[in-house]
Short mmCIF file of C-alpha atoms in Angstrom, two decimals:
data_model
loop_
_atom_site.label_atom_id
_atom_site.label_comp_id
_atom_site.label_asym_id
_atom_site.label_seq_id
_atom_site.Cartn_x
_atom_site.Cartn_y
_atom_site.Cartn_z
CA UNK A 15 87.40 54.47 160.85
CA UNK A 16 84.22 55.04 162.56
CA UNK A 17 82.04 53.50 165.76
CA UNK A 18 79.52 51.53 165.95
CA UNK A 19 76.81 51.69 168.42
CA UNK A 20 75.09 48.92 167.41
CA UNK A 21 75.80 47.48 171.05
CA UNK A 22 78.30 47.50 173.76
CA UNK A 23 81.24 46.48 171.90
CA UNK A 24 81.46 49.84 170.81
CA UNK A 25 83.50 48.25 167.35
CA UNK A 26 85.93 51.14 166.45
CA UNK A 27 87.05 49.74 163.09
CA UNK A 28 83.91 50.49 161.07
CA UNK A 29 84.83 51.49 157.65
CA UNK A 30 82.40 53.28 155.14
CA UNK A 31 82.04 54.00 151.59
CA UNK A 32 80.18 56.86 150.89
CA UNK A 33 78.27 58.82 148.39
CA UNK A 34 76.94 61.94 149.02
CA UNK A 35 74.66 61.79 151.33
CA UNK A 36 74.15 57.95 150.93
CA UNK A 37 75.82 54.61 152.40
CA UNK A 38 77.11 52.22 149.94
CA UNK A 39 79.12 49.76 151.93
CA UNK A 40 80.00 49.17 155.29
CA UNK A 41 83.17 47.25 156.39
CA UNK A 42 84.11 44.97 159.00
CA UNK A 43 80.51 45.62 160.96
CA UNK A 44 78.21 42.60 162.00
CA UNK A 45 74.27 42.66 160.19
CA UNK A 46 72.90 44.55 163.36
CA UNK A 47 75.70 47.32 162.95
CA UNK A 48 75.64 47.65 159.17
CA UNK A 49 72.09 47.99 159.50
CA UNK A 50 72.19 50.92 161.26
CA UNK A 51 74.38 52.78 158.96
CA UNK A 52 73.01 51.07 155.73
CA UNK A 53 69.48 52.04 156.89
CA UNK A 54 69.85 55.50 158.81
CA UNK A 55 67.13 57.17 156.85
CA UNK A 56 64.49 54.55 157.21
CA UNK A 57 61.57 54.63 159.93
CA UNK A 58 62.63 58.54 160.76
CA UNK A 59 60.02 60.41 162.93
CA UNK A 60 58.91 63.90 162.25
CA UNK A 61 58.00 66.57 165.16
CA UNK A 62 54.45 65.98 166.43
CA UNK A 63 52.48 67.56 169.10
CA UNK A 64 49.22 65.54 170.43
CA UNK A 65 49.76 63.25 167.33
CA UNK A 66 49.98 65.59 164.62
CA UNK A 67 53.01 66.70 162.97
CA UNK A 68 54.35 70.17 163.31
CA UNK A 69 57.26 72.02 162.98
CA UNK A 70 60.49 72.02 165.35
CA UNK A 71 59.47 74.54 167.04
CA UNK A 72 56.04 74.38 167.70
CA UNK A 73 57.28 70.64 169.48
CA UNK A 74 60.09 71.87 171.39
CA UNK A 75 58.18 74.81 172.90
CA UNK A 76 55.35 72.51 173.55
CA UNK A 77 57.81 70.26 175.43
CA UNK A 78 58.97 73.08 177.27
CA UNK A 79 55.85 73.81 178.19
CA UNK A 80 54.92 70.17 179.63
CA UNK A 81 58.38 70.38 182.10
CA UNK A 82 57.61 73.62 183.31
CA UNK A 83 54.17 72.76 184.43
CA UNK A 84 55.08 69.03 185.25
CA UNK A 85 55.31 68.23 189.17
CA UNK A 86 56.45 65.22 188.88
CA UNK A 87 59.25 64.56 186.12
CA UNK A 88 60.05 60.93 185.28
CA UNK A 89 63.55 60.67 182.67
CA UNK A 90 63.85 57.47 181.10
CA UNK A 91 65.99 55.65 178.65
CA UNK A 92 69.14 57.57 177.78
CA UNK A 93 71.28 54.50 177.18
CA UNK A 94 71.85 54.95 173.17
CA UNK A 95 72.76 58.44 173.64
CA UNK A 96 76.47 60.07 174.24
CA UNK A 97 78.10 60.77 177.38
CA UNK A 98 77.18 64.46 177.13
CA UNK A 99 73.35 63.71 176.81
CA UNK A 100 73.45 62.25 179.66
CA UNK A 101 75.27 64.69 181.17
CA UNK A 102 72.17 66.98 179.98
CA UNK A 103 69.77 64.57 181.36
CA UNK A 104 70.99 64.46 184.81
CA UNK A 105 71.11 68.16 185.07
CA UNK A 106 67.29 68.44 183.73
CA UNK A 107 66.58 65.89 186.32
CA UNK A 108 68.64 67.56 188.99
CA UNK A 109 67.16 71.35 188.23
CA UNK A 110 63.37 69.99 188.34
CA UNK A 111 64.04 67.68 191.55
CA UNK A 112 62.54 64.64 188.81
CA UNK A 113 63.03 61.07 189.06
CA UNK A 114 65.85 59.38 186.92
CA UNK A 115 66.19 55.89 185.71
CA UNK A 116 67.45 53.40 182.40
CA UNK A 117 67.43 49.97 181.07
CA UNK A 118 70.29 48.82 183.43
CA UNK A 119 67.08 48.34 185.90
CA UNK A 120 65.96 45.61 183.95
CA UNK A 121 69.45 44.93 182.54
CA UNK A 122 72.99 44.31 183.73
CA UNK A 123 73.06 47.36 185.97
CA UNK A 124 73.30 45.40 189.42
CA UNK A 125 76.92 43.99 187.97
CA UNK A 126 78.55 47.41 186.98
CA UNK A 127 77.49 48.86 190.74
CA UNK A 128 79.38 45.56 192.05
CA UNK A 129 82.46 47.09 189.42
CA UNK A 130 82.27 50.29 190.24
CA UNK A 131 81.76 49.47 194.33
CA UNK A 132 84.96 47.34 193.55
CA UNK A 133 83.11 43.74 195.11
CA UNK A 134 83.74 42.53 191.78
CA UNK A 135 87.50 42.57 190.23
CA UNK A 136 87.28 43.25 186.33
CA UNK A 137 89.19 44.09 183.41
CA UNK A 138 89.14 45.52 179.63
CA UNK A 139 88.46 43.35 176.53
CA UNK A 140 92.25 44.36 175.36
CA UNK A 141 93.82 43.25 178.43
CA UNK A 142 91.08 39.32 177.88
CA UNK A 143 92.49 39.53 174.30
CA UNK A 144 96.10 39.26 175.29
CA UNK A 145 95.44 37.19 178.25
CA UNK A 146 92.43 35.53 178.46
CA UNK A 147 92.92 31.31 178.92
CA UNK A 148 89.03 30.47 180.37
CA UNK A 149 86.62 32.31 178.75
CA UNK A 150 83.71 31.51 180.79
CA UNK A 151 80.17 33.09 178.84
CA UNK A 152 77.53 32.54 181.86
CA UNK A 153 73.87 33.34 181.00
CA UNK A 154 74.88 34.99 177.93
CA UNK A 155 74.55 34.22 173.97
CA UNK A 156 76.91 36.51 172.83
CA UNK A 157 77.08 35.23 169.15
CA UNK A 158 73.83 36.33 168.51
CA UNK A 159 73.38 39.33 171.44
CA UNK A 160 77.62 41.13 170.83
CA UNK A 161 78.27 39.62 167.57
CA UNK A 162 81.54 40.54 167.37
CA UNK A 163 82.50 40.12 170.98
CA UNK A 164 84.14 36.33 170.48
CA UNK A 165 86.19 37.21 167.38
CA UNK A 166 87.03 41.09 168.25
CA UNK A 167 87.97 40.00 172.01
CA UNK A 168 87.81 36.70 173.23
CA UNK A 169 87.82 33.11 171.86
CA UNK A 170 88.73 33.70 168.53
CA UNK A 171 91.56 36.34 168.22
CA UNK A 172 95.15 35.93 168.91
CA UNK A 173 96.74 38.05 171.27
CA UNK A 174 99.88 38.89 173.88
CA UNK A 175 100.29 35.94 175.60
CA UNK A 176 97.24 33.97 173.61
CA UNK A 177 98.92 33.82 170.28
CA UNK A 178 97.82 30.09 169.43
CA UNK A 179 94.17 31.35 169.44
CA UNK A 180 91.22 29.21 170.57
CA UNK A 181 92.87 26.23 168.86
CA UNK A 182 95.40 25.89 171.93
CA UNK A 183 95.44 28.98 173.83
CA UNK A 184 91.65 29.13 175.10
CA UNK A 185 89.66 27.14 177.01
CA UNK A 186 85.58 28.12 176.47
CA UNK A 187 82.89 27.65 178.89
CA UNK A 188 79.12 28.14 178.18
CA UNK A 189 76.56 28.57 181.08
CA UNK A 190 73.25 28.25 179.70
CA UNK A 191 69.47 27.20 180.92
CA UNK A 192 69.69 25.83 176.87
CA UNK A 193 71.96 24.98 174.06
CA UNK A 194 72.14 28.49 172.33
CA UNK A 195 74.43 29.17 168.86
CA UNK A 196 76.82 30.16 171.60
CA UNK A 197 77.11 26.65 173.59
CA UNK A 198 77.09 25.19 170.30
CA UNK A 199 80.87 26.51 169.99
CA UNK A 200 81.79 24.45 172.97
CA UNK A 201 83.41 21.61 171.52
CA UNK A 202 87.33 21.21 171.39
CA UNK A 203 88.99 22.81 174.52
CA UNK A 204 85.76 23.83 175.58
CA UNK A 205 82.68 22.25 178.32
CA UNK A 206 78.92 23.42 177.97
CA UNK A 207 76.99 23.24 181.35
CA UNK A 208 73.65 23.04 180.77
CA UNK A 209 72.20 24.46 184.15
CA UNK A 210 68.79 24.65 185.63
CA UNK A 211 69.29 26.51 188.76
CA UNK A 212 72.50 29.08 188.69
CA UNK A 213 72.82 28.75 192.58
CA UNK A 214 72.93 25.07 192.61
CA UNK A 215 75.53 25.58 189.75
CA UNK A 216 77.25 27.84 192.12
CA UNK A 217 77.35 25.46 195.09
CA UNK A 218 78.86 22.87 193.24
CA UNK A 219 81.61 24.88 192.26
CA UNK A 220 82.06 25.61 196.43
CA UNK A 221 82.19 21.80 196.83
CA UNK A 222 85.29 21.06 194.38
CA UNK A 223 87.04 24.18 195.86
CA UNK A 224 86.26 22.64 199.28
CA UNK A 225 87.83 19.39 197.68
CA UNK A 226 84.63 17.63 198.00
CA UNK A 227 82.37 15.83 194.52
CA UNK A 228 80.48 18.35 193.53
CA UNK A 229 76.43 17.70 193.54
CA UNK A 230 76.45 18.35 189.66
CA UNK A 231 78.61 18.11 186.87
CA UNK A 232 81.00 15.72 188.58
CA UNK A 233 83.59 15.73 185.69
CA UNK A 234 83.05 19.15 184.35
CA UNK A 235 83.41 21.55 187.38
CA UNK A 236 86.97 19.83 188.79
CA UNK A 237 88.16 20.19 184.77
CA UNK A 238 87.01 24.07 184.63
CA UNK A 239 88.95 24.65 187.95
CA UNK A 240 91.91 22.75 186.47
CA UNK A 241 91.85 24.65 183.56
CA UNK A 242 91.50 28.24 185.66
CA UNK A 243 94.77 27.22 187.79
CA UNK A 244 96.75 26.93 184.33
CA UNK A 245 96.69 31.07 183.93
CA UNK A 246 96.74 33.86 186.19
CA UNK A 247 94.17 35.56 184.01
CA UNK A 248 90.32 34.29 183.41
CA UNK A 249 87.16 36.01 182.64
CA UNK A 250 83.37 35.04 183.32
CA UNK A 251 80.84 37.30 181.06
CA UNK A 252 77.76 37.49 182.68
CA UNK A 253 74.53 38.40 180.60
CA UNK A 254 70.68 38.44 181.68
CA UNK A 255 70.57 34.68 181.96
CA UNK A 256 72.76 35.27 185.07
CA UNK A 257 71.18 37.82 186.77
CA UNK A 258 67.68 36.61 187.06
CA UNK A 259 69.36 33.29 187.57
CA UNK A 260 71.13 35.12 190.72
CA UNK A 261 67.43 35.77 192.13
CA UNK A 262 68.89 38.90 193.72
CA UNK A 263 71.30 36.43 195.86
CA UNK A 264 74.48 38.53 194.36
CA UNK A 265 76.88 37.26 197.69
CA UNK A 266 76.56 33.72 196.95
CA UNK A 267 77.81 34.97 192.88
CA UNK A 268 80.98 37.58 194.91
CA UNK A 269 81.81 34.77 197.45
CA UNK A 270 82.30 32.23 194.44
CA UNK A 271 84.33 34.97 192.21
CA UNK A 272 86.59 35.85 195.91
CA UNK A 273 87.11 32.16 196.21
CA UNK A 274 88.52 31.59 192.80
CA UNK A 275 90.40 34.61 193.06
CA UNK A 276 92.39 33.02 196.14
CA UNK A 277 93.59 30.00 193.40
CA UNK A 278 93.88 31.40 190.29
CA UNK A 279 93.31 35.42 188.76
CA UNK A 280 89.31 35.55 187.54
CA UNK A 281 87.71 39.03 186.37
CA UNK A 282 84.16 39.66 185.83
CA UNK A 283 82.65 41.85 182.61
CA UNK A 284 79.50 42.44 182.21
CA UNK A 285 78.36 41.03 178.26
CA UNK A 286 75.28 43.55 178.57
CA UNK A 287 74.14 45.03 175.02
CA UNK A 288 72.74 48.74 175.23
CA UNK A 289 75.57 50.75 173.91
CA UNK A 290 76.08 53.54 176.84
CA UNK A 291 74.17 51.71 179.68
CA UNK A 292 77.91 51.86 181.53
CA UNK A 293 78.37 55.51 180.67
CA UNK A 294 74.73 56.88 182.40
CA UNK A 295 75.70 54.53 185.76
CA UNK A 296 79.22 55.64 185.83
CA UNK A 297 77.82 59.43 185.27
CA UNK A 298 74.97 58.37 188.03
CA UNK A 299 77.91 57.03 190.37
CA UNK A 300 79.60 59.79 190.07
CA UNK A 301 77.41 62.22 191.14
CA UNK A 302 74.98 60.35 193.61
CA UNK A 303 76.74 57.33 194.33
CA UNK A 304 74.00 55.43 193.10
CA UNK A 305 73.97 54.22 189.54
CA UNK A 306 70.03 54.26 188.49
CA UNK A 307 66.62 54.66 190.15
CA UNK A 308 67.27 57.89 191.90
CA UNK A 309 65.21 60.54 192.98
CA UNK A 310 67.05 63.87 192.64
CA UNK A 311 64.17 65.16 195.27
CA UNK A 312 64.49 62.49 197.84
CA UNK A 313 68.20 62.24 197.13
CA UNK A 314 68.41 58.44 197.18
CA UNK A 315 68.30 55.48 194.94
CA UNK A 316 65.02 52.83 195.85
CA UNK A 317 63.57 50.32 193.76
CA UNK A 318 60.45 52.14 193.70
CA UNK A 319 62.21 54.73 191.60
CA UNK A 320 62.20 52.34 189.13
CA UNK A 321 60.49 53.62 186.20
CA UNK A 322 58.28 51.03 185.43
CA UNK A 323 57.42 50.95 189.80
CA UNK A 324 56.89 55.04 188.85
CA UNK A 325 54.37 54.38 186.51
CA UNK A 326 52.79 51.24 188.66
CA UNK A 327 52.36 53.92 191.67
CA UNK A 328 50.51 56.81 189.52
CA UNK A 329 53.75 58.69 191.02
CA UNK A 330 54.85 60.70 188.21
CA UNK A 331 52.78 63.46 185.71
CA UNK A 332 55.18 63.67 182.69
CA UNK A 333 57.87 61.35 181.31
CA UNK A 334 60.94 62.44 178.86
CA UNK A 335 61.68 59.39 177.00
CA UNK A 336 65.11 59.22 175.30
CA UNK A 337 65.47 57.18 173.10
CA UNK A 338 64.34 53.93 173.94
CA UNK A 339 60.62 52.29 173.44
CA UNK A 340 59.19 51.92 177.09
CA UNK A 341 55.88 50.64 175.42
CA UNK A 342 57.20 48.38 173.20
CA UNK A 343 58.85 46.66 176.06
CA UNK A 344 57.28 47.39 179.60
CA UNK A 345 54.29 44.55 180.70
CA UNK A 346 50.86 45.76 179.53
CA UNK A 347 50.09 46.80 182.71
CA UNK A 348 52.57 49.38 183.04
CA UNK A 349 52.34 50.38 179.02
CA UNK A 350 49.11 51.45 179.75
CA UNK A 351 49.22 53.54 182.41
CA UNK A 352 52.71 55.61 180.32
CA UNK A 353 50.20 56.06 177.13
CA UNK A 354 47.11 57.85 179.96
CA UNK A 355 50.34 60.61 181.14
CA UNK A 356 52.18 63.52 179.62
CA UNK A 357 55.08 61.84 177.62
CA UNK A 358 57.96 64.05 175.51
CA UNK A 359 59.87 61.17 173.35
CA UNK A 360 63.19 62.30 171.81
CA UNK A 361 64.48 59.32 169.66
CA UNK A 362 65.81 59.74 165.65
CA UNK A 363 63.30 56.71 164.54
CA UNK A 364 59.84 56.36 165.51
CA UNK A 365 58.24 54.19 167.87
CA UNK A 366 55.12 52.65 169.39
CA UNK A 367 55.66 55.42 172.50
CA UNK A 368 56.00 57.94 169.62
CA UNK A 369 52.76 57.10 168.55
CA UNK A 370 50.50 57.85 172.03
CA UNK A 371 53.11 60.92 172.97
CA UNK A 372 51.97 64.43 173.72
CA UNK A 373 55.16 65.34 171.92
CA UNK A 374 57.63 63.59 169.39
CA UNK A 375 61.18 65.91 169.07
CA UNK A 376 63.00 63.83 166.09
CA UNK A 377 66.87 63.69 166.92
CA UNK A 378 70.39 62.55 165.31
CA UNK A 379 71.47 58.76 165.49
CA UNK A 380 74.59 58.47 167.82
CA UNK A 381 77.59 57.51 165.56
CA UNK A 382 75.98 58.34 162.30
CA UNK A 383 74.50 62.05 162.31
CA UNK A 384 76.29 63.07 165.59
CA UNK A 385 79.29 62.54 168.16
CA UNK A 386 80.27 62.59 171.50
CA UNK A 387 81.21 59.75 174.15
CA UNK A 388 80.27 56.36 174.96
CA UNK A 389 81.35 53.75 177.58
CA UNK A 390 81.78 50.39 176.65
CA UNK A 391 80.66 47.60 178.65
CA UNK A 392 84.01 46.83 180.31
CA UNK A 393 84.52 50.66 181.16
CA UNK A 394 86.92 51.91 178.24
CA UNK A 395 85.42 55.90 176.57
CA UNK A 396 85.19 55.17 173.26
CA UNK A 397 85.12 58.22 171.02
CA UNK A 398 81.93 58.67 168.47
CA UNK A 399 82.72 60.12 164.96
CA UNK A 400 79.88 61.28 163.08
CA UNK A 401 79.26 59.97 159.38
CA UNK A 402 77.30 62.81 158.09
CA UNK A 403 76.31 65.98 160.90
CA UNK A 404 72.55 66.98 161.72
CA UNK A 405 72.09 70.14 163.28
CA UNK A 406 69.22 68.82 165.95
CA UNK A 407 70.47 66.36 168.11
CA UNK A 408 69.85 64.89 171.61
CA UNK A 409 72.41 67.61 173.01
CA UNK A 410 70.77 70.32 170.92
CA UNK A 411 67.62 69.69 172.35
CA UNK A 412 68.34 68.41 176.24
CA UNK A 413 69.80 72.02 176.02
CA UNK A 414 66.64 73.82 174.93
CA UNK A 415 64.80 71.78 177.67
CA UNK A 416 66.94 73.01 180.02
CA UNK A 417 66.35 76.91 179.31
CA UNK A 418 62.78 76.16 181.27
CA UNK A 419 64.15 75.37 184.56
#
C-alpha cells in the first residue's frame, strides 16, 4: 500500500502496479491522485541558473551563493513537502534570522491555530467514521476539493456505531453561498442551506438555541439542532467558503461551536486541501508558538509577515520557494514585484515562478520518488512510502542550503 498526497486525506490504501520504472495502474486513488502517480514524469524541470539550464551543481552552488549574500530571506510554500523538509526549512530560516510563511495564510491556517490553541474541540476522521451522526460540510465542496473524504470518512462508509451508513445512520448538512456537486448530495436525511452571509447564518442558529424563530431558515435550523441532540458525536468541516465568510469575526464561529457543545458533542476539522499545511503549523507551533507568518529576526508572528504583505512592502531581497507556484497564484500586483527579486524555486515539476527564477533546483515528488512524514488535516502522521527513490530530494537539498549559514 502506498500514500497519496494528492491532498489532505493523506489516502493510505493506494495500490500500484508497476513496471520497471513505469506506472501501469493505480488502485483505489481518485483522478487527482492517480494523476500524480500515472503522470510523475511529465512537466519535470531541469536545474537552471538565470534561465538557462545547467548542471546540479552549478544551481545548488549558485543558490548557495544567493542565501549567503541575501539580507533579507523570505521561505515560502513548503506545504507539499514531508515533515522533515520542513524541519529543514525552519532551521534555514532560523540560522539566517529570514522570514517564514505558507499557504495556510491564504488557506485554513486560522482554524488549526484555534485546534492547536484548543478554542476549538476536534477529532480524527477514524473516530467521525465510527461515530459521526451530523455531518455538517460548511463552506466546503469536498466532492470535488477531498474526493475521497465522504466515502473514505464520512457520509458514505459504515462504521462503529454508524453501521447503517448514510441510508439511516447520517444526517448531511451542506453550507454553501451555491448549490455545488456537494449540496447536490443533500437529499434524503440531509438539509442544504443556501447562505448569503455566514454570520447571519450563525445568528440564527443563536436564536433557536435561545428558543426563539430563527431570522432564517425557520424549519431547517430547529431540524439540524434536533438532529445534533440525537448523538453525542457531530462534526462541522469547514473549508475556504467559511473562513472568508467569517470576515475575521472567528468568536462569533467559537461562541456558536461552545454553545452546541453545552447540548449535544460537536467537533470541528478543518476540510483544507494542501497535503502537509497541518504538519508546517504544528512544526511552527511547536517551536514559536505561532503557526505561520513569523519572523525568526523579530521573533513574532504579524500579518505583515505574510509573504505576499513581504513582497507588497519591498521588505525582502531573496525568496526560497518550495514547492508551490506563488506567481501562478498571488494578485498581479504582488507577482510582479516576486519576478523583479532574487528567487531559488525547489519544486519536482516546473512552474510559471520557475520560469522568471534566478535559480530552478529540480527535486523528488513526495510519495512517489521520496518519503518521510505528513500530517493530515485532522492531525493524524501519516507515513510516506516511496514508489521508486531519487537521490535529490527536498531534504537532500534544504541540507546543502544549510552548509552556507
Amino acid at each position: 500500500m502506498y500514500t497519496c498526497a494528492g491532498c489532505s486525506c493523506l489516502c493510505d490504501d493506494i495500490e500500484i502496479v508497476t513496471e520497471k520504472d513505469d506506472v501501469k495502474t493505480v488502485y483505489n486513488a481518485c483522478r487527482r491522485g492517480a494523476g500524480i502517480f500515472l503522470n510523475y514524469r511529465l512537466s519535470r524541470t531541469e536545474p537552471k541558473v538565470d534561465g538557462k539550464i545547467a548542471d546540479f551543481e552549478q544551481a545548488i552552488e549558485k543558490a548557495q551563493d544567493i542565501i549567503q549574500n541575501s539580507e533579507n530571506l523570505a521561505i515560502y510554500g513548503l506545504d507539499t513537502t514531508t515533515l522533515e523538509v520542513q524541519e529543514l526549512a525552519i532551521k534555514l530560516a532560523e540560522k539566517k534570522e529570514a522570514y517564514i510563511d505558507d499557504n495556510s495564510t491564504f488557506c485554513l491556517g486560522d482554524f488549526v491555530e484555534m485546534i492547536l490553541k484548543g478554542e476549538l474541540p476536534s477529532t480524527t476522521l477514524e473516530e467521525v467514521k465510527d461515530n459521526a451522526y451530523v455531518i455538517a460540510y460548511w463552506g466546503s465542496d469536498a466532492y470535488h476539493s477531498l474526493s475521497r473524504h465522504m466515502s473514505r470518512y464520512t457520509y458514505y462508509p459504515r462504521g462503529g456505531k454508524r453501521q447503517r451508513g448514510y441510508e439511516e445512520d447520517r444526517f448531511l448538512v451542506v453550507i454553501d453561498v451555491r448549490k455545488t456537486h456537494t449540496a447536490k448530495l443533500a437529499k434524503k436525511n440531509a438539509r442544504f442551506l443556501q447562505i448569503r452571509d455566514d454570520l447571519e447564518l450563525i445568528e440564527a442558529f443563536n436564536q433557536a438555541l435561545d428558543g426563539k424563530a430563527p431570522s432564517i431558515f425557520v424549519n431547517d435550523i430547529p431540524r439540524i439542532l434536533k438532529e445534533m441532540e440525537k448523538a453525542d458525536f457531530n462534526v462541522i468541516f469547514g473549508g475556504l467558503g467559511l473562513k472568508y465568510g467569517l470576515k475575521g469575526k472567528y468568536e462569533a464561529f467559537k461562541n456558536l461551536i461552545a454553545r452546541l457543545n453545552e447540548r449535544t458533542g460537536v467537533y470541528f476539522i478543518p476540510a483544507g486541501c494542501h497535503p502537509n499545511m497541518r504538519g508546517f503549523n504544528e512544526l511552527m507551533f511547536d517551536k514559536t508558538g505561532e503557526i505561520n507568518r513569523y519572523s525568526f529576526n523579530e521573533q513574532r508572528s504579524s500579518d505583515e509577515f505574510a509573504f505576499y504583505r513581504l513582497l507588497e512592502n519591498d521588505a525582502i531581497d531573496t525568496a526560497v520557494i518550495i514547492g508551490t507556484d506563488p506567481l501562478n497564484s498571488l494578485p498581479f500586483e504582488y507577482a510582479k514585484k516576486l519576478a523583479k527579486i532574487n528567487t531559488i524555486v525547489i519544486d519536482p515539476r516546473e512552474t510559471f515562478t520557475g520560469r522568471f527564477a534566478r535559480v530552478v533546483l529540480p527535486s523528488a515528488i513526495a510519495g512517489v520518488e521520496t518519503g518521510g512524514t505528513m500530517v493530515r488535516s485532522d492531525g493524524v502522521r501519516v507515513e510516506l512510502k516511496p514508489l521508486f527513490e531519487k537521490e535529490i530530494n527536498d531534504e537532500a537539498i534544504l541540507s546543502r542550503l544549510l552548509e552556507v549559514v
